[in-house]
């Protein structure tokens, strides 16, 4: 069930929050041993909270669309009294004494946390093959990665454990797993959802947001995370007269043919639904990726430098990235931030021509676990760089970007579409995404496993 | 180009000999990509802040 459907059933007393929690816990007990989406399941606390929320509904208190809905939080997000590992051995027993601000907001909206999801160690990567808590598997093909770093959250939603899980996104860590797992992920405008109480990876690139089964679920969750609980309504699908820009440079280079075909079809669908589709040229997207990588490396190493003497407590890939970040001179970091400011001005001019960008979310479908390279026309590209090159630019710019499924490959793997807008235009993205989602007919599709 | 090994030694960065094969190409590629970008900056260009999101 979607959040909207479950919420309606709850308010009409056709189901209770306690039953929704029991169903979610049963699904996790049955299927998570193969997926490994969760690090911690908070069954007892979830049952107790469901009882409380059922009593509230019985007394006529309705907190809104998320009242009584089971959700999960990425384990990078601090939860009071529940260990929050960040996927790291360093924090294997870390139990925060307060909730992150977004957890507080979702709690106030009536959501029920049923557990903490697995992730790429310290969010510093995209495979979610965690050396300390085990690899997360893609629900569509257990031999493939779910993407990351919010891989457990996306896998938990795709498998139907919960209708929504929280994620964080520094270079694509919400949208990449959403794309690889066939669910919907929003990276909001920078600072729109509070990162207070979220363990940092890169201060000026970190974002928090929802991963949901549908655009509507992502929207309802996002509005709850920003504290608008009193006025939450489902965005109406609408593409009419929306000026959609198809990047003529960079975003359609080096794509797997099945991804290119599915996204081109999605662009045609947008036009058929009334959008004014036009090709546009963007400034230097490669430069955004260069400075985004450099800034992330430097900031992440700043955060974790104090643990550099504990090499054995890090996975080898993450430790290598932290070493690279240690070497970046302050002048390079500051120059990267200066280039970022210049590019931000140049890219903002795109909004004089269009309201929204439409592009692939990732250039490939989910790679196999352990795969380090993907191939494009015979040329190899590092899996991490390939997975992030279409998402990272929007972290650098701080623009909102939505990933939603737009098709499946011949091998049955989901293909992700990405919509990006000007700052604070999330509602427009949801309306456009909902219209496309209706047309694709893929909403809420669950793997047959 | 920067002598990354010398810089690491000066910084006392704990990079083991076997790790350089992974670290060095990343540093060299980033430096090669950043250099032309900063050459085009105006002297007065300040670093980005979240206020620059319009």
Short mmCIF file of C-alpha atoms in Angstrom, two decimals:
data_model
loop_
_atom_site.label_atom_id
_atom_site.label_comp_id
_atom_site.label_asym_id
_atom_site.label_seq_id
_atom_site.Cartn_x
_atom_site.Cartn_y
_atom_site.Cartn_z
CA UNK A 1 0.00 0.00 0.00
CA UNK A 2 1.09 3.56 -0.61
CA UNK A 3 1.12 6.07 2.23
CA UNK A 4 -2.02 7.61 0.81
CA UNK A 5 -3.85 4.25 0.63
CA UNK A 6 -2.67 3.11 4.05
CA UNK A 7 -3.57 6.47 5.60
CA UNK A 8 -7.07 6.29 4.13
CA UNK A 9 -7.50 2.73 5.42
CA UNK A 10 -6.31 3.81 8.87
CA UNK A 11 -8.70 6.71 9.11
CA UNK A 12 -11.60 4.54 7.90
CA UNK A 13 -10.64 1.94 10.55
CA UNK A 14 -10.14 -0.77 7.90
CA UNK A 15 -6.66 -1.34 9.29
CA UNK A 16 -4.80 -0.30 12.41
CA UNK A 17 -1.28 1.08 12.80
CA UNK A 18 -0.50 -2.02 14.86
CA UNK A 19 -1.49 -4.22 11.90
CA UNK A 20 0.60 -2.17 9.48
CA UNK A 21 3.60 -2.50 11.76
CA UNK A 22 3.07 -6.25 12.15
CA UNK A 23 2.83 -6.65 8.37
CA UNK A 24 6.04 -4.66 7.87
CA UNK A 25 7.90 -6.65 10.53
CA UNK A 26 6.68 -9.94 9.03
CA UNK A 27 7.92 -8.94 5.59
CA UNK A 28 11.29 -7.93 7.02
CA UNK A 29 11.60 -11.20 8.95
CA UNK A 30 10.76 -13.18 5.81
CA UNK A 31 12.78 -11.36 3.16
CA UNK A 32 15.47 -9.22 4.75
CA UNK A 33 17.88 -12.08 5.45
CA UNK A 34 18.44 -12.10 1.66
CA UNK A 35 18.45 -8.33 1.16
CA UNK A 36 20.25 -7.13 4.30
CA UNK A 37 18.49 -3.76 4.05
CA UNK A 38 18.34 -3.28 7.83
CA UNK A 39 21.08 -2.91 10.43
CA UNK A 40 18.65 -2.58 13.32
CA UNK A 41 14.95 -3.44 13.55
CA UNK A 42 13.09 -1.70 16.37
CA UNK A 43 10.15 -4.08 16.61
CA UNK A 44 9.12 -3.51 20.23
CA UNK A 45 9.34 0.27 20.04
CA UNK A 46 7.39 0.27 16.78
CA UNK A 47 4.60 -1.87 18.25
CA UNK A 48 4.36 0.39 21.31
CA UNK A 49 4.23 3.51 19.19
CA UNK A 50 1.60 1.97 16.88
CA UNK A 51 -0.60 1.32 19.91
CA UNK A 52 -0.28 4.95 20.97
CA UNK A 53 -1.08 6.24 17.49
CA UNK A 54 -4.08 3.91 17.17
CA UNK A 55 -5.39 5.31 20.46
CA UNK A 56 -4.95 8.83 19.15
CA UNK A 57 -6.95 8.04 16.03
CA UNK A 58 -9.65 6.44 18.15
CA UNK A 59 -9.82 9.67 20.16
CA UNK A 60 -10.16 11.73 16.98
CA UNK A 61 -6.60 13.04 16.84
CA UNK A 62 -5.22 12.78 13.31
CA UNK A 63 -1.66 14.03 12.81
CA UNK A 64 -1.88 13.96 9.01
CA UNK A 65 -1.06 11.66 6.09
CA UNK A 66 1.81 9.89 7.86
CA UNK A 67 -0.16 9.10 11.02
CA UNK A 68 0.42 5.41 11.77
CA UNK A 69 2.64 4.75 8.72
CA UNK A 70 5.70 2.50 9.24
CA UNK A 71 8.91 4.03 7.93
CA UNK A 72 12.65 3.43 8.21
CA UNK A 73 15.58 5.76 8.74
CA UNK A 74 18.98 5.51 7.12
CA UNK A 75 21.52 4.64 9.80
CA UNK A 76 23.41 7.88 9.12
CA UNK A 77 20.53 9.69 10.81
CA UNK A 78 20.64 9.91 14.60
CA UNK A 79 17.79 8.37 16.55
CA UNK A 80 17.40 8.80 20.28
CA UNK A 81 18.08 5.59 22.18
CA UNK A 82 18.58 3.57 18.99
CA UNK A 83 22.10 2.86 17.79
CA UNK A 84 23.09 4.87 14.76
CA UNK A 85 26.13 3.31 13.17
CA UNK A 86 26.64 5.37 9.99
CA UNK A 87 27.55 1.96 8.57
CA UNK A 88 30.89 2.27 10.32
CA UNK A 89 32.75 0.15 12.81
CA UNK A 90 33.66 3.43 14.54
CA UNK A 91 30.02 3.87 15.56
CA UNK A 92 28.94 0.25 15.93
CA UNK A 93 27.73 0.97 19.45
CA UNK A 94 26.86 4.65 19.13
CA UNK A 95 23.50 5.37 20.74
CA UNK A 96 22.52 9.05 20.37
CA UNK A 97 20.73 10.87 23.16
CA UNK A 98 18.59 12.91 20.77
CA UNK A 99 16.80 12.58 17.45
CA UNK A 100 17.85 14.31 14.26
CA UNK A 101 15.56 17.21 13.43
CA UNK A 102 13.99 15.40 10.47
CA UNK A 103 13.28 12.39 12.71
CA UNK A 104 11.54 14.71 15.16
CA UNK A 105 9.43 16.15 12.37
CA UNK A 106 8.43 12.75 11.01
CA UNK A 107 7.63 11.61 14.55
CA UNK A 108 5.45 14.66 15.05
CA UNK A 109 3.68 13.79 11.79
CA UNK A 110 2.82 10.36 13.23
CA UNK A 111 5.26 8.14 11.35
CA UNK A 112 6.43 4.95 13.07
CA UNK A 113 10.11 4.03 12.79
CA UNK A 114 10.51 0.27 12.41
CA UNK A 115 14.26 0.26 11.97
CA UNK A 116 17.53 1.68 10.71
CA UNK A 117 18.72 0.87 7.21
CA UNK A 118 22.07 -0.32 5.96
CA UNK A 119 24.22 1.93 3.80
CA UNK A 120 27.59 2.46 2.24
CA UNK A 121 30.09 2.98 5.04
CA UNK A 122 29.96 6.63 6.20
CA UNK A 123 27.97 7.37 3.01
CA UNK A 124 31.31 7.55 1.19
CA UNK A 125 30.41 5.42 -1.83
CA UNK A 126 27.59 4.11 -3.98
CA UNK A 127 27.58 0.31 -3.73
CA UNK A 128 26.23 -0.22 -0.18
CA UNK A 129 28.51 -3.26 -0.03
CA UNK A 130 29.26 -2.56 3.59
CA UNK A 131 32.35 -4.35 5.01
CA UNK A 132 31.06 -4.21 8.60
CA UNK A 133 27.32 -4.91 8.24
CA UNK A 134 27.30 -6.88 4.99
CA UNK A 135 26.33 -6.01 1.45
CA UNK A 136 22.82 -4.79 0.69
CA UNK A 137 21.29 -6.66 -2.25
CA UNK A 138 19.05 -5.27 -4.95
CA UNK A 139 15.50 -6.65 -4.60
CA UNK A 140 15.22 -6.96 -8.40
CA UNK A 141 18.33 -9.12 -8.66
CA UNK A 142 20.14 -10.26 -5.54
CA UNK A 143 23.46 -10.37 -7.41
CA UNK A 144 23.33 -6.64 -8.05
CA UNK A 145 23.99 -3.60 -5.88
CA UNK A 146 21.04 -1.46 -4.79
CA UNK A 147 23.15 1.66 -5.30
CA UNK A 148 24.08 3.94 -2.48
CA UNK A 149 24.84 5.26 -0.19
CA UNK A 150 21.18 4.98 0.89
CA UNK A 151 21.04 1.44 -0.49
CA UNK A 152 19.24 -0.13 2.46
CA UNK A 153 16.53 2.53 2.38
CA UNK A 154 15.88 2.07 -1.34
CA UNK A 155 15.94 -1.73 -1.06
CA UNK A 156 13.52 -1.63 1.90
CA UNK A 157 11.09 0.50 -0.07
CA UNK A 158 11.48 -1.47 -3.31
CA UNK A 159 10.89 -4.76 -1.47
CA UNK A 160 7.68 -3.38 0.03
CA UNK A 161 8.90 -3.46 3.64
CA UNK A 162 7.93 0.19 4.14
CA UNK A 163 6.37 2.80 1.85
CA UNK A 164 9.06 5.36 2.70
CA UNK A 165 12.56 5.49 4.12
CA UNK A 166 14.80 8.45 4.67
CA UNK A 167 18.07 8.96 2.84
CA UNK A 168 20.93 11.37 2.47
CA UNK A 169 22.49 12.57 -0.76
CA UNK A 170 25.95 14.16 -1.12
CA UNK A 171 26.73 13.11 -4.70
CA UNK A 172 23.61 11.13 -5.62
CA UNK A 173 23.07 8.87 -2.61
CA UNK A 174 19.26 9.15 -2.70
CA UNK A 175 18.75 9.25 -6.47
CA UNK A 176 21.25 6.53 -7.45
CA UNK A 177 19.66 3.83 -5.24
CA UNK A 178 16.20 5.08 -6.24
CA UNK A 179 17.21 4.60 -9.88
CA UNK A 180 18.80 1.17 -9.35
CA UNK A 181 15.91 -0.11 -7.20
CA UNK A 182 12.98 1.31 -9.19
CA UNK A 183 11.63 3.68 -6.54
CA UNK A 184 11.26 7.45 -6.17
CA UNK A 185 13.89 9.61 -4.48
CA UNK A 186 14.04 13.34 -3.88
CA UNK A 187 17.18 15.32 -3.18
CA UNK A 188 15.64 18.59 -2.03
CA UNK A 189 17.06 22.10 -2.34
CA UNK A 190 20.21 22.49 -0.22
CA UNK A 191 19.30 23.14 3.44
CA UNK A 192 15.54 22.72 2.78
CA UNK A 193 15.40 19.57 4.93
CA UNK A 194 17.46 20.02 8.07
CA UNK A 195 20.64 17.94 8.36
CA UNK A 196 20.91 18.68 12.09
CA UNK A 197 21.52 15.32 13.74
CA UNK A 198 22.56 13.71 10.48
CA UNK A 199 26.18 12.56 10.57
CA UNK A 200 28.01 14.66 8.00
CA UNK A 201 29.94 13.53 4.97
CA UNK A 202 30.51 16.88 3.23
CA UNK A 203 29.08 19.97 4.91
CA UNK A 204 28.34 21.99 1.78
CA UNK A 205 27.02 19.10 -0.32
CA UNK A 206 24.95 17.03 2.13
CA UNK A 207 21.18 16.84 1.67
CA UNK A 208 18.51 14.72 3.36
CA UNK A 209 15.29 13.58 1.73
CA UNK A 210 12.74 10.81 1.22
CA UNK A 211 12.77 7.60 -0.80
CA UNK A 212 9.24 6.41 -1.51
CA UNK A 213 7.39 3.92 -3.67
CA UNK A 214 5.50 6.66 -5.49
CA UNK A 215 5.95 10.33 -6.24
CA UNK A 216 2.98 11.04 -3.97
CA UNK A 217 4.57 9.17 -1.07
CA UNK A 218 7.84 11.02 -1.57
CA UNK A 219 5.93 14.32 -1.66
CA UNK A 220 3.90 13.66 1.49
CA UNK A 221 7.06 12.60 3.31
CA UNK A 222 9.08 15.57 2.08
CA UNK A 223 6.46 18.07 3.23
CA UNK A 224 6.38 16.35 6.63
CA UNK A 225 10.18 16.53 6.83
CA UNK A 226 10.10 20.27 6.22
CA UNK A 227 7.55 20.75 8.98
CA UNK A 228 4.51 21.61 6.88
CA UNK A 229 2.42 18.89 8.50
CA UNK A 230 -0.70 21.03 8.86
CA UNK A 231 -1.03 21.88 5.18
CA UNK A 232 0.08 18.74 3.39
CA UNK A 233 -1.83 17.86 0.24
CA UNK A 234 -0.97 15.48 -2.53
CA UNK A 235 0.47 17.32 -5.56
CA UNK A 236 -1.84 17.12 -8.56
CA UNK A 237 -0.20 15.57 -11.64
CA UNK A 238 0.33 18.27 -14.23
CA UNK A 239 2.73 18.87 -17.09
CA UNK A 240 0.67 21.27 -19.18
CA UNK A 241 2.73 24.19 -20.50
CA UNK A 242 5.67 23.23 -18.33
CA UNK A 243 8.86 24.18 -20.18
CA UNK A 244 11.03 21.08 -19.98
CA UNK A 245 14.66 21.27 -21.04
CA UNK A 246 16.42 18.25 -22.49
CA UNK A 247 20.17 18.79 -22.11
CA UNK A 248 21.81 18.53 -25.51
CA UNK A 249 25.21 18.12 -23.90
CA UNK A 250 26.66 15.78 -21.27
CA UNK A 251 23.53 14.12 -19.83
CA UNK A 252 22.90 11.88 -22.85
CA UNK A 253 26.58 11.03 -23.46
CA UNK A 254 27.91 7.59 -22.51
CA UNK A 255 24.56 5.96 -21.64
CA UNK A 256 23.66 2.31 -21.84
CA UNK A 257 21.44 2.04 -24.94
CA UNK A 258 18.47 0.76 -22.92
CA UNK A 259 18.73 3.72 -20.55
CA UNK A 260 18.98 6.17 -23.47
CA UNK A 261 15.96 4.61 -25.15
CA UNK A 262 13.78 4.60 -22.03
CA UNK A 263 14.61 8.22 -21.18
CA UNK A 264 14.03 9.39 -24.75
CA UNK A 265 10.61 7.72 -24.60
CA UNK A 266 9.93 9.48 -21.30
CA UNK A 267 10.76 12.81 -22.97
CA UNK A 268 8.26 12.01 -25.74
CA UNK A 269 5.68 11.11 -23.12
CA UNK A 270 6.21 14.45 -21.41
CA UNK A 271 5.58 16.21 -24.71
CA UNK A 272 2.44 14.18 -25.33
CA UNK A 273 1.16 15.17 -21.87
CA UNK A 274 1.40 18.86 -22.71
CA UNK A 275 4.92 19.85 -21.68
CA UNK A 276 6.79 22.24 -23.97
CA UNK A 277 9.90 20.14 -24.54
CA UNK A 278 12.98 21.86 -25.93
CA UNK A 279 16.63 20.98 -26.24
CA UNK A 280 18.98 23.25 -24.33
CA UNK A 281 22.72 23.52 -23.88
CA UNK A 282 24.09 23.63 -20.37
CA UNK A 283 27.37 25.21 -19.24
CA UNK A 284 30.30 22.97 -18.21
CA UNK A 285 28.77 19.98 -16.37
CA UNK A 286 32.12 18.18 -16.27
CA UNK A 287 33.46 21.08 -14.19
CA UNK A 288 30.64 20.64 -11.69
CA UNK A 289 31.67 17.01 -11.25
CA UNK A 290 35.34 17.89 -10.84
CA UNK A 291 34.77 20.46 -8.12
CA UNK A 292 32.04 18.37 -6.50
CA UNK A 293 34.42 15.44 -6.12
CA UNK A 294 37.21 17.63 -4.82
CA UNK A 295 34.99 19.40 -2.29
CA UNK A 296 33.51 16.11 -1.09
CA UNK A 297 36.93 14.50 -0.66
CA UNK A 298 38.28 17.46 1.32
CA UNK A 299 35.22 17.95 3.53
CA UNK A 300 34.82 14.23 4.28
CA UNK A 301 38.46 13.96 5.30
CA UNK A 302 38.01 16.98 7.55
CA UNK A 303 35.15 15.18 9.30
CA UNK A 304 36.93 11.84 9.74
CA UNK A 305 40.61 12.89 10.05
CA UNK A 306 40.59 12.30 13.79
CA UNK A 307 40.13 8.57 13.13
CA UNK A 308 42.88 8.23 10.50
CA UNK A 309 45.03 6.18 12.87
CA UNK A 310 42.34 3.47 13.01
CA UNK A 311 42.87 2.08 9.52
CA UNK A 312 41.58 -1.39 10.40
CA UNK A 313 38.21 0.12 11.30
CA UNK A 314 37.61 1.40 7.76
CA UNK A 315 36.77 -0.42 4.55
CA UNK A 316 39.60 -0.15 2.04
CA UNK A 317 37.62 1.93 -0.46
CA UNK A 318 36.55 4.49 2.13
CA UNK A 319 40.02 4.70 3.65
CA UNK A 320 41.51 5.40 0.21
CA UNK A 321 39.03 8.26 -0.31
CA UNK A 322 39.89 9.70 3.10
CA UNK A 323 43.58 9.57 2.24
CA UNK A 324 42.92 11.42 -1.02
CA UNK A 325 41.00 14.12 0.83
CA UNK A 326 43.84 14.64 3.28
CA UNK A 327 46.13 15.67 0.45
CA UNK A 328 43.94 18.41 -1.03
CA UNK A 329 45.56 21.80 -0.36
CA UNK A 330 43.37 24.53 1.16
CA UNK A 331 43.98 26.62 -1.94
CA UNK A 332 42.53 23.88 -4.17
CA UNK A 333 39.50 23.50 -1.92
CA UNK A 334 38.84 27.23 -1.88
CA UNK A 335 39.37 27.54 -5.62
CA UNK A 336 36.86 24.72 -6.12
CA UNK A 337 34.34 26.67 -4.04
CA UNK A 338 35.10 29.82 -6.06
CA UNK A 339 34.55 27.93 -9.32
CA UNK A 340 31.33 26.59 -7.80
CA UNK A 341 30.06 30.11 -7.22
CA UNK A 342 30.91 31.17 -10.76
CA UNK A 343 29.28 28.07 -12.26
CA UNK A 344 26.19 28.52 -10.07
CA UNK A 345 25.59 31.91 -11.67
CA UNK A 346 26.09 30.49 -15.15
CA UNK A 347 23.80 27.51 -14.60
CA UNK A 348 21.04 29.63 -13.02
CA UNK A 349 20.48 31.29 -16.39
CA UNK A 350 18.94 28.05 -17.61
CA UNK A 351 15.79 28.96 -15.69
CA UNK A 352 15.23 31.88 -18.08
CA UNK A 353 14.62 29.28 -20.79
CA UNK A 354 12.93 26.35 -19.02
CA UNK A 355 11.15 25.41 -15.78
CA UNK A 356 12.59 21.94 -15.40
CA UNK A 357 15.35 19.67 -16.72
CA UNK A 358 14.66 16.09 -17.78
CA UNK A 359 17.53 13.61 -18.00
CA UNK A 360 18.59 10.12 -16.94
CA UNK A 361 19.32 9.58 -13.24
CA UNK A 362 22.10 7.07 -13.88
CA UNK A 363 23.78 6.04 -17.14
CA UNK A 364 23.35 2.32 -16.42
CA UNK A 365 21.08 -0.03 -14.51
CA UNK A 366 22.37 -1.56 -11.27
CA UNK A 367 25.83 -3.12 -11.68
CA UNK A 368 26.69 -6.52 -10.22
CA UNK A 369 28.01 -6.70 -6.66
CA UNK A 370 31.80 -6.58 -6.83
CA UNK A 371 31.86 -5.02 -10.29
CA UNK A 372 34.31 -2.10 -10.34
CA UNK A 373 33.86 -0.92 -13.92
CA UNK A 374 31.06 -0.51 -16.44
CA UNK A 375 31.51 -0.44 -20.21
CA UNK A 376 30.33 2.21 -22.68
CA UNK A 377 31.08 1.53 -26.35
CA UNK A 378 34.02 -0.61 -25.33
CA UNK A 379 35.47 1.96 -22.93
CA UNK A 380 35.59 1.18 -19.22
CA UNK A 381 34.45 3.64 -16.55
CA UNK A 382 34.75 3.33 -12.79
CA UNK A 383 31.39 2.28 -11.29
CA UNK A 384 31.46 5.07 -8.70
CA UNK A 385 32.23 7.79 -11.21
CA UNK A 386 29.70 6.47 -13.73
CA UNK A 387 26.95 6.19 -11.12
CA UNK A 388 27.45 9.72 -9.80
CA UNK A 389 28.19 11.74 -12.91
CA UNK A 390 24.54 12.59 -13.68
CA UNK A 391 23.50 13.24 -10.06
CA UNK A 392 26.46 15.06 -8.48
CA UNK A 393 26.01 18.26 -10.53
CA UNK A 394 22.76 19.00 -8.68
CA UNK A 395 24.46 18.61 -5.29
CA UNK A 396 27.01 21.21 -6.32
CA UNK A 397 24.28 23.56 -7.52
CA UNK A 398 22.01 22.81 -4.56
CA UNK A 399 19.01 22.39 -6.86
CA UNK A 400 16.19 19.93 -6.11
CA UNK A 401 16.22 16.76 -8.20
CA UNK A 402 13.76 13.89 -8.33
CA UNK A 403 14.50 10.36 -9.54
CA UNK A 404 11.65 8.10 -10.61
CA UNK A 405 11.44 4.85 -12.56
CA UNK A 406 10.66 5.22 -16.27
CA UNK A 407 11.14 1.68 -17.56
CA UNK A 408 12.91 -1.64 -17.23
CA UNK A 409 15.81 -3.21 -19.07
CA UNK A 410 15.47 -6.50 -20.93
CA UNK A 411 17.06 -8.18 -17.92
CA UNK A 412 14.33 -6.76 -15.68
CA UNK A 413 16.29 -4.01 -13.96
CA UNK A 414 14.71 -0.59 -13.32
CA UNK A 415 15.76 2.51 -15.27
CA UNK A 416 15.68 5.90 -13.53
CA UNK A 417 14.62 9.28 -14.88
CA UNK A 418 15.74 12.53 -13.24
CA UNK A 419 13.87 15.84 -13.10
CA UNK A 420 15.65 18.91 -11.74
CA UNK A 421 14.31 22.36 -10.98
CA UNK A 422 15.25 25.73 -9.61
CA UNK A 423 15.70 26.07 -5.83
CA UNK A 424 12.51 25.54 -3.79
CA UNK A 425 10.60 24.21 -6.84
CA UNK A 426 9.99 20.78 -5.32
CA UNK A 427 6.22 21.05 -5.76
CA UNK A 428 6.65 21.57 -9.51
CA UNK A 429 8.92 18.50 -9.65
CA UNK A 430 6.33 16.42 -7.79
CA UNK A 431 3.52 17.53 -10.11
CA UNK A 432 5.57 16.77 -13.21
CA UNK A 433 6.84 13.50 -11.74
CA UNK A 434 3.33 12.39 -10.78
CA UNK A 435 2.05 13.06 -14.30
CA UNK A 436 4.87 11.01 -15.81
CA UNK A 437 4.44 8.27 -13.21
CA UNK A 438 0.76 7.95 -14.13
CA UNK A 439 1.70 7.67 -17.79
CA UNK A 440 4.45 5.08 -17.20
CA UNK A 441 2.16 2.89 -15.08
CA UNK A 442 5.07 1.65 -12.97
CA UNK A 443 4.15 3.16 -9.60
CA UNK A 444 4.64 0.85 -6.67
CA UNK A 445 5.72 -2.14 -8.78
CA UNK A 446 7.32 -4.69 -6.47
CA UNK A 447 9.85 -7.38 -7.48
CA UNK A 448 8.35 -10.83 -7.80
CA UNK A 449 10.69 -12.56 -5.35
CA UNK B 1 52.24 19.19 -11.23
CA UNK B 2 52.26 18.70 -7.49
CA UNK B 3 54.64 16.12 -6.05
CA UNK B 4 51.91 14.31 -4.09
CA UNK B 5 54.30 11.93 -2.36
CA UNK B 6 56.38 14.84 -1.08
CA UNK B 7 53.26 16.67 0.02
CA UNK B 8 52.01 13.59 1.87
CA UNK B 9 55.34 13.26 3.62
CA UNK B 10 55.29 16.91 4.63
CA UNK B 11 51.74 16.54 5.94
CA UNK B 12 52.60 13.25 7.63
CA UNK B 13 49.57 11.76 5.88
CA UNK B 14 49.49 8.02 6.62
CA UNK B 15 49.51 6.75 3.04
CA UNK B 16 51.06 3.32 2.72
CA UNK B 17 53.25 2.46 -0.25
CA UNK B 18 50.67 0.03 -1.67
CA UNK B 19 47.94 2.70 -1.57
CA UNK B 20 49.66 5.10 -3.94
CA UNK B 21 48.54 3.17 -7.01
CA UNK B 22 44.98 4.12 -6.15
CA UNK B 23 45.55 7.58 -4.68
CA UNK B 24 47.99 9.09 -7.17
CA UNK B 25 45.86 8.92 -10.36
CA UNK B 26 42.92 10.49 -8.53
CA UNK B 27 45.02 13.41 -7.27
CA UNK B 28 46.66 13.95 -10.65
CA UNK B 29 43.36 13.85 -12.53
CA UNK B 30 41.68 16.27 -10.13
CA UNK B 31 44.59 18.69 -10.34
CA UNK B 32 44.61 18.47 -14.14
CA UNK B 33 40.87 19.18 -14.23
CA UNK B 34 40.91 22.00 -11.66
CA UNK B 35 43.84 24.01 -13.03
CA UNK B 36 42.11 25.37 -16.17
CA UNK B 37 38.97 26.16 -14.19
CA UNK B 38 40.76 28.35 -11.68
CA UNK B 39 42.72 30.11 -14.38
CA UNK B 40 39.42 31.56 -15.60
CA UNK B 41 38.40 32.95 -12.22
CA UNK B 42 38.22 36.66 -11.61
CA UNK B 43 40.46 37.81 -8.78
CA UNK B 44 37.45 39.00 -6.81
CA UNK B 45 35.49 35.76 -7.06
CA UNK B 46 34.63 34.62 -3.51
CA UNK B 47 34.00 31.03 -2.42
CA UNK B 48 30.44 29.67 -2.74
CA UNK B 49 28.12 29.87 0.26
CA UNK B 50 24.57 28.63 0.68
CA UNK B 51 23.43 32.24 0.10
CA UNK B 52 24.39 31.69 -3.52
CA UNK B 53 21.41 29.38 -4.02
CA UNK B 54 18.84 31.66 -5.59
#
